[in-house]
Amino acid sequence: MQRVEADYWLETPGDPRRTAEAMAGEQSSGTFIAVPGETPELTARAAARVERLELLDHADRRSLPGATADPPAPREGYRRAHVTLSWPLETIGASLPNLLATIAGNLFELRQVSGLKLLDIRLPRAFAEAYGGPRFGIAGTRRLAGVASGPLIGTIIKPSVGFGPQETAALVDTLCRAGIDFIKDDELQSDGALCPFEARVDAVMRVVEAQADRSGRKTMVAFNLTGDLDQMKRRHDHVLKAGGTCVMASLNSVGLVGMIELGKFSQLPIHAHRNGWGYLSRSPALGWTYTAWHKLWRLAGADQMHVNGLANKFSEPDDSVIASAKACLAPLFPHRADAIMPVFSSGQTIRQAQGTWRALGTTDLIFAAGGGILAHPDGPGAGVAALRDSWSAAVAGVTLEDKALDSPALAAALGHYA
């Protein structure tokens, strides 16, 4: 029998083994009291199992409110453990929505739990057969962007909102002339009256196509089509008809089923934005790790996913950012090539290229700098040149200062992005 496995970090005021068993029961065939029909035969066939339990440290105070133990907590306080649960595939089916309800459902609310984080999931091959995963991934993104090697140097339209279609197109034109590889809408830019989606796509694609005619390479633009399912399909078709090569969706806004349906429908790479990720992850004692969470969206069809960036403007530490990027680059299933492009963003400038290269060891990534390009003292064109030169220096093992000797754009950026 094939089984789904999920790893958790657990904190409990009670006995960790009993709490793990309560988690398994709550999320499968059991409940708080024995019921008729819950026979040993049914349990053997359908119940979740505690596969592993590794005791860790303990805490004097509970991490989350509302946790109680029966029997009461011992004097050593709140005990912590790594727990692995498994479920038979036959009770879930190869269904991502039902998987989500099973591995991340009511167990977070159990009163025996004073802390719980979902660390990782391992899925049977049946999920690979049910979900196509990324259609484009790294290779398809590179092909459509015309970038065979090196990082894709990208940016975000800034100001995030406020420009109309023509102002947006004018900025895109400047960036395209500077040779940028990738541009994305900000996740706040949608389909408002100030900048309607179709008018924005039409205006932007006119300048993208004009530059492609001059240079022979088309800049990839990720248009934010987030909306209800019918809206997303219409917007996708408009981008496709206009000659666009990428669409973008906010994962937590469209939901898992929305992303699954978009993944089936889309003929373009899907740039998956994780806005809202903080409320799922920021507490060390509650929520998800990116390693576990991103697997759902990869299976649903994401081709590019945000991982934050080093020395970012948010709260995430660098080691977590790199672990997220490495997760995107690792295969979900050994029998197919389904790696996706990690997207570094959030306060990125010339200063983060070397650290990113050293930690990741690959240029299979999108490096998106908003202010890191647009705020360059000599303009966005120089911002693109400086960022590209910073990556050239990183890969070559050359310091920014040495590279700046033959790069005026990088030299100007050194003093600006301290």
Tab-separated table of C-alpha atoms in Angstrom:
chain	number	residue	atom	x	y	z
A	1	MET	CA	0.000	0.000	0.000
A	2	GLN	CA	1.344	3.415	-0.944
A	3	ARG	CA	1.376	6.020	1.801
A	4	VAL	CA	1.685	9.782	2.143
A	5	GLU	CA	4.214	10.938	4.741
A	6	ALA	CA	4.436	14.275	6.564
A	7	ASP	CA	7.083	15.483	9.005
A	8	TYR	CA	6.229	17.856	11.856
A	9	TRP	CA	7.976	19.774	14.591
A	10	LEU	CA	5.789	19.281	17.647
A	11	GLU	CA	5.602	20.994	21.030
A	12	THR	CA	3.205	19.555	23.586
A	13	PRO	CA	2.403	19.874	27.282
A	14	GLY	CA	1.646	16.158	27.355
A	15	ASP	CA	3.433	12.990	26.356
A	16	PRO	CA	4.761	13.432	22.791
A	17	ARG	CA	3.854	9.878	21.802
A	18	ARG	CA	0.264	10.269	22.971
A	19	THR	CA	-0.010	13.650	21.261
A	20	ALA	CA	1.326	12.221	18.003
A	21	GLU	CA	-1.209	9.413	18.220
A	22	ALA	CA	-3.967	11.975	18.829
A	23	MET	CA	-2.837	13.828	15.712
A	24	ALA	CA	-2.936	10.625	13.679
A	25	GLY	CA	-6.372	9.734	14.981
A	26	GLU	CA	-7.854	13.195	14.459
A	27	GLN	CA	-6.644	13.281	10.859
A	28	SER	CA	-7.805	9.808	9.879
A	29	SER	CA	-10.262	7.256	11.276
A	30	GLY	CA	-10.352	8.250	14.965
A	31	THR	CA	-11.980	10.926	17.075
A	32	PHE	CA	-11.972	11.935	20.752
A	33	ILE	CA	-13.877	8.779	21.795
A	34	ALA	CA	-14.227	5.288	20.360
A	35	VAL	CA	-17.218	4.884	18.043
A	36	PRO	CA	-18.986	1.806	16.671
A	37	GLY	CA	-17.377	0.475	13.544
A	38	GLU	CA	-13.856	1.543	14.520
A	39	THR	CA	-12.640	-2.028	14.418
A	40	PRO	CA	-9.024	-3.180	14.444
A	41	GLU	CA	-9.496	-4.202	10.823
A	42	LEU	CA	-10.689	-0.726	9.820
A	43	THR	CA	-7.863	0.914	11.744
A	44	ALA	CA	-5.280	-1.279	10.051
A	45	ARG	CA	-6.755	-0.405	6.668
A	46	ALA	CA	-7.474	3.308	7.010
A	47	ALA	CA	-5.805	4.908	10.030
A	48	ALA	CA	-2.815	7.230	9.986
A	49	ARG	CA	0.300	5.872	11.661
A	50	VAL	CA	3.053	7.402	13.753
A	51	GLU	CA	6.060	6.299	11.727
A	52	ARG	CA	8.802	8.065	13.676
A	53	LEU	CA	9.180	10.124	16.813
A	54	GLU	CA	12.426	11.797	17.838
A	55	LEU	CA	12.487	13.599	21.161
A	56	LEU	CA	14.158	17.004	21.169
A	57	ASP	CA	14.423	19.672	23.871
A	58	HIS	CA	11.758	21.192	26.086
A	59	ALA	CA	10.493	24.702	26.860
A	60	ASP	CA	9.408	26.303	30.119
A	61	ARG	CA	6.569	28.167	28.410
A	62	ARG	CA	4.115	27.118	25.748
A	63	SER	CA	4.560	28.671	22.328
A	64	LEU	CA	0.833	28.854	21.506
A	65	PRO	CA	-2.171	29.660	23.693
A	66	GLY	CA	-4.891	27.204	24.596
A	67	ALA	CA	-2.769	24.096	25.021
A	68	THR	CA	-3.633	21.704	27.862
A	69	ALA	CA	-2.594	18.175	28.670
A	70	ASP	CA	-4.389	15.140	30.040
A	71	PRO	CA	-2.689	14.076	32.239
A	72	PRO	CA	-1.221	17.476	33.248
A	73	ALA	CA	2.185	18.500	31.942
A	74	PRO	CA	5.120	17.047	33.898
A	75	ARG	CA	7.599	19.245	35.652
A	76	GLU	CA	10.006	19.331	32.692
A	77	GLY	CA	7.556	21.602	30.873
A	78	TYR	CA	6.579	21.583	27.212
A	79	ARG	CA	8.294	18.805	25.330
A	80	ARG	CA	9.337	18.988	21.703
A	81	ALA	CA	9.802	16.292	19.089
A	82	HIS	CA	10.078	15.557	15.399
A	83	VAL	CA	7.148	13.416	14.323
A	84	THR	CA	6.416	11.628	11.053
A	85	LEU	CA	2.858	10.576	10.297
A	86	SER	CA	1.705	8.545	7.317
A	87	TRP	CA	-1.647	7.929	5.662
A	88	PRO	CA	-2.732	5.272	3.164
A	89	LEU	CA	-3.168	6.706	-0.304
A	90	GLU	CA	-6.464	4.823	-0.543
A	91	THR	CA	-8.148	7.136	1.980
A	92	ILE	CA	-6.950	10.389	0.368
A	93	GLY	CA	-6.673	9.643	-3.312
A	94	ALA	CA	-4.201	11.503	-5.505
A	95	SER	CA	-5.919	14.808	-4.723
A	96	LEU	CA	-4.052	17.936	-3.656
A	97	PRO	CA	-7.091	19.579	-1.999
A	98	ASN	CA	-7.796	16.475	0.055
A	99	LEU	CA	-4.105	16.066	0.814
A	100	LEU	CA	-4.125	19.581	2.237
A	101	ALA	CA	-7.119	18.813	4.449
A	102	THR	CA	-5.367	15.703	5.717
A	103	ILE	CA	-1.829	16.862	6.477
A	104	ALA	CA	-2.682	20.439	7.526
A	105	GLY	CA	-6.191	20.267	8.904
A	106	ASN	CA	-7.523	20.238	12.441
A	107	LEU	CA	-4.315	18.969	13.991
A	108	PHE	CA	-3.081	22.563	14.399
A	109	GLU	CA	-6.050	23.174	16.711
A	110	LEU	CA	-5.665	20.185	19.038
A	111	ARG	CA	-5.512	21.237	22.682
A	112	GLN	CA	-2.649	18.773	23.209
A	113	VAL	CA	-0.527	20.892	20.838
A	114	SER	CA	1.353	23.984	22.054
A	115	GLY	CA	3.383	24.271	18.836
A	116	LEU	CA	3.249	22.576	15.434
A	117	LYS	CA	5.091	23.194	12.169
A	118	LEU	CA	4.736	21.133	8.996
A	119	LEU	CA	8.310	20.483	7.850
A	120	ASP	CA	8.085	18.292	4.748
A	121	ILE	CA	5.868	15.938	2.773
A	122	ARG	CA	6.623	12.892	0.645
A	123	LEU	CA	4.102	11.786	-1.937
A	124	PRO	CA	3.542	8.546	-3.839
A	125	ARG	CA	4.054	8.485	-7.572
A	126	ALA	CA	0.278	8.574	-8.048
A	127	PHE	CA	0.419	12.347	-7.434
A	128	ALA	CA	2.880	12.742	-10.305
A	129	GLU	CA	0.471	10.845	-12.527
A	130	ALA	CA	-2.485	12.987	-11.416
A	131	TYR	CA	-0.761	16.386	-11.709
A	132	GLY	CA	1.458	17.476	-14.561
A	133	GLY	CA	3.487	19.902	-12.485
A	134	PRO	CA	5.387	22.721	-14.206
A	135	ARG	CA	4.971	22.760	-17.982
A	136	PHE	CA	7.913	25.092	-18.572
A	137	GLY	CA	10.125	25.106	-15.489
A	138	ILE	CA	13.716	26.231	-15.861
A	139	ALA	CA	14.300	25.145	-19.457
A	140	GLY	CA	11.054	26.631	-20.762
A	141	THR	CA	11.585	29.896	-18.913
A	142	ARG	CA	15.081	30.228	-20.383
A	143	ARG	CA	13.868	29.410	-23.878
A	144	LEU	CA	11.068	31.959	-23.883
A	145	ALA	CA	13.226	34.643	-22.277
A	146	GLY	CA	16.095	33.977	-24.686
A	147	VAL	CA	18.605	33.504	-21.850
A	148	ALA	CA	20.552	30.274	-22.271
A	149	SER	CA	22.851	30.748	-19.285
A	150	GLY	CA	23.407	32.996	-16.304
A	151	PRO	CA	20.719	34.445	-14.051
A	152	LEU	CA	17.663	36.135	-15.497
A	153	ILE	CA	18.077	39.765	-14.487
A	154	GLY	CA	14.664	41.134	-13.677
A	155	THR	CA	12.707	43.892	-12.036
A	156	ILE	CA	9.264	44.822	-10.756
A	157	ILE	CA	7.209	47.727	-12.043
A	158	LYS	CA	7.616	50.502	-9.478
A	159	PRO	CA	5.773	52.450	-8.217
A	160	SER	CA	3.781	49.285	-7.497
A	161	VAL	CA	0.522	51.012	-8.436
A	162	GLY	CA	-0.308	54.450	-9.763
A	163	PHE	CA	0.948	54.274	-13.353
A	164	GLY	CA	-1.520	53.998	-16.182
A	165	PRO	CA	-0.954	51.731	-19.205
A	166	GLN	CA	1.152	54.255	-21.147
A	167	GLU	CA	3.363	55.162	-18.190
A	168	THR	CA	3.892	51.461	-17.510
A	169	ALA	CA	4.782	50.867	-21.149
A	170	ALA	CA	7.231	53.766	-21.149
A	171	LEU	CA	9.119	52.261	-18.212
A	172	VAL	CA	9.078	48.833	-19.842
A	173	ASP	CA	10.474	50.365	-23.020
A	174	THR	CA	13.409	51.864	-21.100
A	175	LEU	CA	14.102	48.538	-19.416
A	176	CYS	CA	13.860	46.568	-22.646
A	177	ARG	CA	16.298	48.928	-24.356
A	178	ALA	CA	18.688	48.292	-21.455
A	179	GLY	CA	18.563	44.555	-22.199
A	180	ILE	CA	16.650	43.365	-19.162
A	181	ASP	CA	15.547	39.724	-19.203
A	182	PHE	CA	12.433	39.730	-17.045
A	183	ILE	CA	9.828	42.240	-15.804
A	184	LYS	CA	6.853	41.557	-13.587
A	185	ASP	CA	3.797	43.403	-12.429
A	186	ASP	CA	3.752	44.127	-8.744
A	187	GLU	CA	1.303	41.795	-7.024
A	188	LEU	CA	-0.808	44.853	-6.092
A	189	GLN	CA	-1.310	45.785	-9.752
A	190	SER	CA	-4.430	44.078	-11.026
A	191	ASP	CA	-7.285	45.329	-13.203
A	192	GLY	CA	-8.363	48.614	-11.675
A	193	ALA	CA	-9.755	51.561	-13.556
A	194	LEU	CA	-6.449	53.420	-13.281
A	195	CYS	CA	-4.570	50.690	-15.152
A	196	PRO	CA	-6.929	48.187	-16.817
A	197	PHE	CA	-5.415	44.776	-17.456
A	198	GLU	CA	-6.030	44.518	-21.187
A	199	ALA	CA	-4.953	48.095	-21.910
A	200	ARG	CA	-1.787	47.524	-19.865
A	201	VAL	CA	-0.967	44.298	-21.694
A	202	ASP	CA	-1.535	45.904	-25.094
A	203	ALA	CA	0.588	48.958	-24.337
A	204	VAL	CA	3.419	46.952	-22.798
A	205	MET	CA	3.520	44.301	-25.507
A	206	ARG	CA	3.745	46.940	-28.246
A	207	VAL	CA	7.061	48.171	-26.830
A	208	VAL	CA	8.255	44.631	-25.999
A	209	GLU	CA	7.604	43.478	-29.562
A	210	ALA	CA	9.251	46.590	-31.014
A	211	GLN	CA	12.399	45.956	-28.989
A	212	ALA	CA	12.333	42.267	-29.921
A	213	ASP	CA	12.278	43.276	-33.590
A	214	ARG	CA	15.386	45.390	-32.996
A	215	SER	CA	17.335	42.971	-30.799
A	216	GLY	CA	16.037	39.554	-31.769
A	217	ARG	CA	15.172	38.709	-28.145
A	218	LYS	CA	11.853	39.233	-26.378
A	219	THR	CA	11.860	40.349	-22.755
A	220	MET	CA	9.666	38.132	-20.589
A	221	VAL	CA	6.916	40.075	-18.819
A	222	ALA	CA	4.818	38.411	-16.112
A	223	PHE	CA	1.372	40.028	-16.183
A	224	ASN	CA	-0.605	39.663	-12.953
A	225	LEU	CA	-3.853	37.935	-13.926
A	226	THR	CA	-4.965	37.102	-10.358
A	227	GLY	CA	-8.754	36.945	-10.170
A	228	ASP	CA	-11.554	34.420	-10.237
A	229	LEU	CA	-11.117	31.480	-12.568
A	230	ASP	CA	-13.029	32.872	-15.551
A	231	GLN	CA	-11.187	36.186	-15.254
A	232	MET	CA	-7.822	34.441	-15.150
A	233	LYS	CA	-8.624	32.404	-18.231
A	234	ARG	CA	-9.731	35.485	-20.184
A	235	ARG	CA	-6.680	37.428	-19.078
A	236	HIS	CA	-4.375	34.536	-19.957
A	237	ASP	CA	-5.838	34.384	-23.455
A	238	HIS	CA	-5.380	38.115	-23.903
A	239	VAL	CA	-1.699	37.883	-22.926
A	240	LEU	CA	-1.211	34.931	-25.252
A	241	LYS	CA	-2.872	36.709	-28.175
A	242	ALA	CA	-0.775	39.832	-27.562
A	243	GLY	CA	2.434	37.786	-27.808
A	244	GLY	CA	3.221	37.669	-24.086
A	245	THR	CA	5.376	34.906	-22.653
A	246	CYS	CA	4.413	34.754	-18.953
A	247	VAL	CA	1.522	35.214	-16.559
A	248	MET	CA	1.560	35.721	-12.815
A	249	ALA	CA	-0.798	34.601	-10.049
A	250	SER	CA	-0.856	35.271	-6.314
A	251	LEU	CA	-1.039	31.801	-4.786
A	252	ASN	CA	-2.776	32.585	-1.518
A	253	SER	CA	-5.350	34.697	-3.370
A	254	VAL	CA	-6.356	32.203	-6.069
A	255	GLY	CA	-6.150	29.168	-3.795
A	256	LEU	CA	-5.054	25.647	-4.526
A	257	VAL	CA	-7.946	24.709	-6.807
A	258	GLY	CA	-7.589	27.979	-8.713
A	259	MET	CA	-3.918	27.258	-9.290
A	260	ILE	CA	-4.616	23.679	-10.341
A	261	GLU	CA	-7.126	24.852	-12.941
A	262	LEU	CA	-4.836	27.639	-14.146
A	263	GLY	CA	-2.008	25.125	-14.449
A	264	LYS	CA	-4.121	22.862	-16.629
A	265	PHE	CA	-5.293	25.759	-18.779
A	266	SER	CA	-2.184	27.876	-19.214
A	267	GLN	CA	-0.097	27.812	-22.383
A	268	LEU	CA	2.420	30.170	-20.765
A	269	PRO	CA	4.820	29.879	-17.827
A	270	ILE	CA	3.182	30.690	-14.493
A	271	HIS	CA	5.053	33.071	-12.216
A	272	ALA	CA	3.793	32.172	-8.734
A	273	HIS	CA	3.860	34.937	-6.145
A	274	ARG	CA	3.785	33.916	-2.485
A	275	ASN	CA	2.450	37.173	-0.965
A	276	GLY	CA	0.888	36.333	2.385
A	277	TRP	CA	3.535	33.703	3.049
A	278	GLY	CA	4.457	35.382	6.338
A	279	TYR	CA	1.213	34.472	8.073
A	280	LEU	CA	1.867	30.813	7.259
A	281	SER	CA	5.506	30.756	8.269
A	282	ARG	CA	6.752	33.579	10.447
A	283	SER	CA	6.115	31.925	13.803
A	284	PRO	CA	8.729	29.244	14.509
A	285	ALA	CA	6.033	27.307	16.381
A	286	LEU	CA	3.188	27.344	13.850
A	287	GLY	CA	2.533	26.840	10.157
A	288	TRP	CA	4.679	25.493	7.339
A	289	THR	CA	8.204	25.399	6.070
A	290	TYR	CA	8.616	26.510	2.479
A	291	THR	CA	9.996	23.065	1.604
A	292	ALA	CA	6.636	21.479	2.383
A	293	TRP	CA	4.346	24.285	1.209
A	294	HIS	CA	5.891	24.911	-2.201
A	295	LYS	CA	5.441	21.284	-3.271
A	296	LEU	CA	1.682	21.738	-3.548
A	297	TRP	CA	2.058	24.669	-5.945
A	298	ARG	CA	4.748	22.975	-8.023
A	299	LEU	CA	2.478	20.008	-8.574
A	300	ALA	CA	-0.359	22.387	-9.435
A	301	GLY	CA	1.728	23.940	-12.224
A	302	ALA	CA	3.937	26.777	-10.938
A	303	ASP	CA	7.018	27.314	-13.121
A	304	GLN	CA	8.648	30.115	-11.114
A	305	MET	CA	8.240	30.729	-7.374
A	306	HIS	CA	9.363	33.516	-5.060
A	307	VAL	CA	11.856	32.604	-2.330
A	308	ASN	CA	12.630	36.082	-0.927
A	309	GLY	CA	16.291	37.187	-1.089
A	310	LEU	CA	19.437	37.540	0.976
A	311	ALA	CA	19.603	40.497	3.373
A	312	ASN	CA	15.994	41.138	2.444
A	313	LYS	CA	13.661	43.873	3.628
A	314	PHE	CA	11.496	41.349	5.462
A	315	SER	CA	12.161	39.144	8.492
A	316	GLU	CA	13.329	35.915	6.867
A	317	PRO	CA	16.927	34.806	7.607
A	318	ASP	CA	19.329	34.057	4.772
A	319	ASP	CA	19.609	30.332	5.464
A	320	SER	CA	15.842	29.969	5.090
A	321	VAL	CA	15.930	31.802	1.742
A	322	ILE	CA	18.627	29.512	0.377
A	323	ALA	CA	16.852	26.390	1.662
A	324	SER	CA	13.728	27.546	-0.206
A	325	ALA	CA	15.666	28.083	-3.440
A	326	LYS	CA	17.325	24.684	-3.155
A	327	ALA	CA	13.915	23.104	-2.627
A	328	CYS	CA	12.704	24.631	-5.915
A	329	LEU	CA	15.719	23.221	-7.740
A	330	ALA	CA	15.410	19.700	-6.313
A	331	PRO	CA	13.203	17.161	-8.129
A	332	LEU	CA	9.849	16.291	-6.577
A	333	PHE	CA	9.874	12.888	-8.196
A	334	PRO	CA	13.027	11.045	-9.338
A	335	HIS	CA	11.506	9.941	-12.645
A	336	ARG	CA	10.825	13.399	-14.115
A	337	ALA	CA	12.553	16.745	-14.563
A	338	ASP	CA	10.269	19.086	-12.618
A	339	ALA	CA	12.588	21.653	-11.056
A	340	ILE	CA	11.310	25.229	-11.134
A	341	MET	CA	12.976	28.620	-11.262
A	342	PRO	CA	13.467	30.253	-7.843
A	343	VAL	CA	12.773	33.981	-7.875
A	344	PHE	CA	14.951	36.147	-5.627
A	345	SER	CA	13.406	39.496	-4.755
A	346	SER	CA	12.744	41.827	-1.797
A	347	GLY	CA	15.313	44.577	-1.414
A	348	GLN	CA	17.847	42.981	-3.774
A	349	THR	CA	20.702	45.047	-5.220
A	350	ILE	CA	24.220	44.561	-6.547
A	351	ARG	CA	25.201	43.710	-2.946
A	352	GLN	CA	23.457	40.314	-2.809
A	353	ALA	CA	24.719	38.718	-6.020
A	354	GLN	CA	27.943	37.312	-4.586
A	355	GLY	CA	26.331	35.853	-1.482
A	356	THR	CA	23.533	34.301	-3.516
A	357	TRP	CA	26.000	32.708	-5.935
A	358	ARG	CA	28.211	31.358	-3.147
A	359	ALA	CA	25.299	29.860	-1.237
A	360	LEU	CA	23.377	28.429	-4.199
A	361	GLY	CA	26.134	27.516	-6.656
A	362	THR	CA	23.932	27.934	-9.725
A	363	THR	CA	22.542	30.709	-11.907
A	364	ASP	CA	19.259	28.918	-12.527
A	365	LEU	CA	17.278	31.737	-10.951
A	366	ILE	CA	15.476	35.000	-11.566
A	367	PHE	CA	17.084	37.894	-9.698
A	368	ALA	CA	14.423	40.583	-9.495
A	369	ALA	CA	15.426	43.983	-8.156
A	370	GLY	CA	12.867	46.788	-8.029
A	371	GLY	CA	14.601	49.688	-6.328
A	372	GLY	CA	17.888	47.891	-6.985
A	373	ILE	CA	17.462	48.764	-10.664
A	374	LEU	CA	14.960	51.599	-10.838
A	375	ALA	CA	16.641	53.727	-8.154
A	376	HIS	CA	20.098	53.662	-9.776
A	377	PRO	CA	21.419	57.260	-9.817
A	378	ASP	CA	21.962	57.098	-13.584
A	379	GLY	CA	18.559	55.612	-14.346
A	380	PRO	CA	17.032	52.157	-14.903
A	381	GLY	CA	19.270	51.349	-17.853
A	382	ALA	CA	22.354	51.753	-15.703
A	383	GLY	CA	20.607	49.747	-12.987
A	384	VAL	CA	20.258	46.786	-15.319
A	385	ALA	CA	23.904	47.059	-16.397
A	386	ALA	CA	25.148	47.307	-12.813
A	387	LEU	CA	23.148	44.298	-11.671
A	388	ARG	CA	24.293	42.208	-14.614
A	389	ASP	CA	27.918	43.168	-13.951
A	390	SER	CA	27.551	42.298	-10.262
A	391	TRP	CA	26.521	38.785	-11.247
A	392	SER	CA	29.347	38.482	-13.767
A	393	ALA	CA	31.754	39.421	-10.990
A	394	ALA	CA	30.213	36.920	-8.593
A	395	VAL	CA	30.484	33.987	-10.993
A	396	ALA	CA	34.044	34.976	-11.954
A	397	GLY	CA	35.109	35.328	-8.324
A	398	VAL	CA	35.919	39.013	-8.757
A	399	THR	CA	35.101	41.657	-6.137
A	400	LEU	CA	32.564	44.340	-6.921
A	401	GLU	CA	35.266	46.978	-6.490
A	402	ASP	CA	37.534	45.341	-9.055
A	403	LYS	CA	34.682	44.807	-11.493
A	404	ALA	CA	33.638	48.451	-11.052
A	405	LEU	CA	36.960	49.577	-12.551
A	406	ASP	CA	35.619	48.772	-16.016
A	407	SER	CA	31.896	49.227	-15.269
A	408	PRO	CA	30.760	52.831	-14.757
A	409	ALA	CA	27.238	51.649	-13.929
A	410	LEU	CA	28.523	49.346	-11.185
A	411	ALA	CA	30.868	52.020	-9.879
A	412	ALA	CA	27.960	54.446	-9.494
A	413	ALA	CA	25.854	51.775	-7.818
A	414	LEU	CA	28.512	50.954	-5.219
A	415	GLY	CA	28.094	54.278	-3.520
A	416	HIS	CA	24.326	54.315	-3.898
A	417	TYR	CA	23.475	50.848	-2.585
A	418	ALA	CA	25.607	50.852	0.537
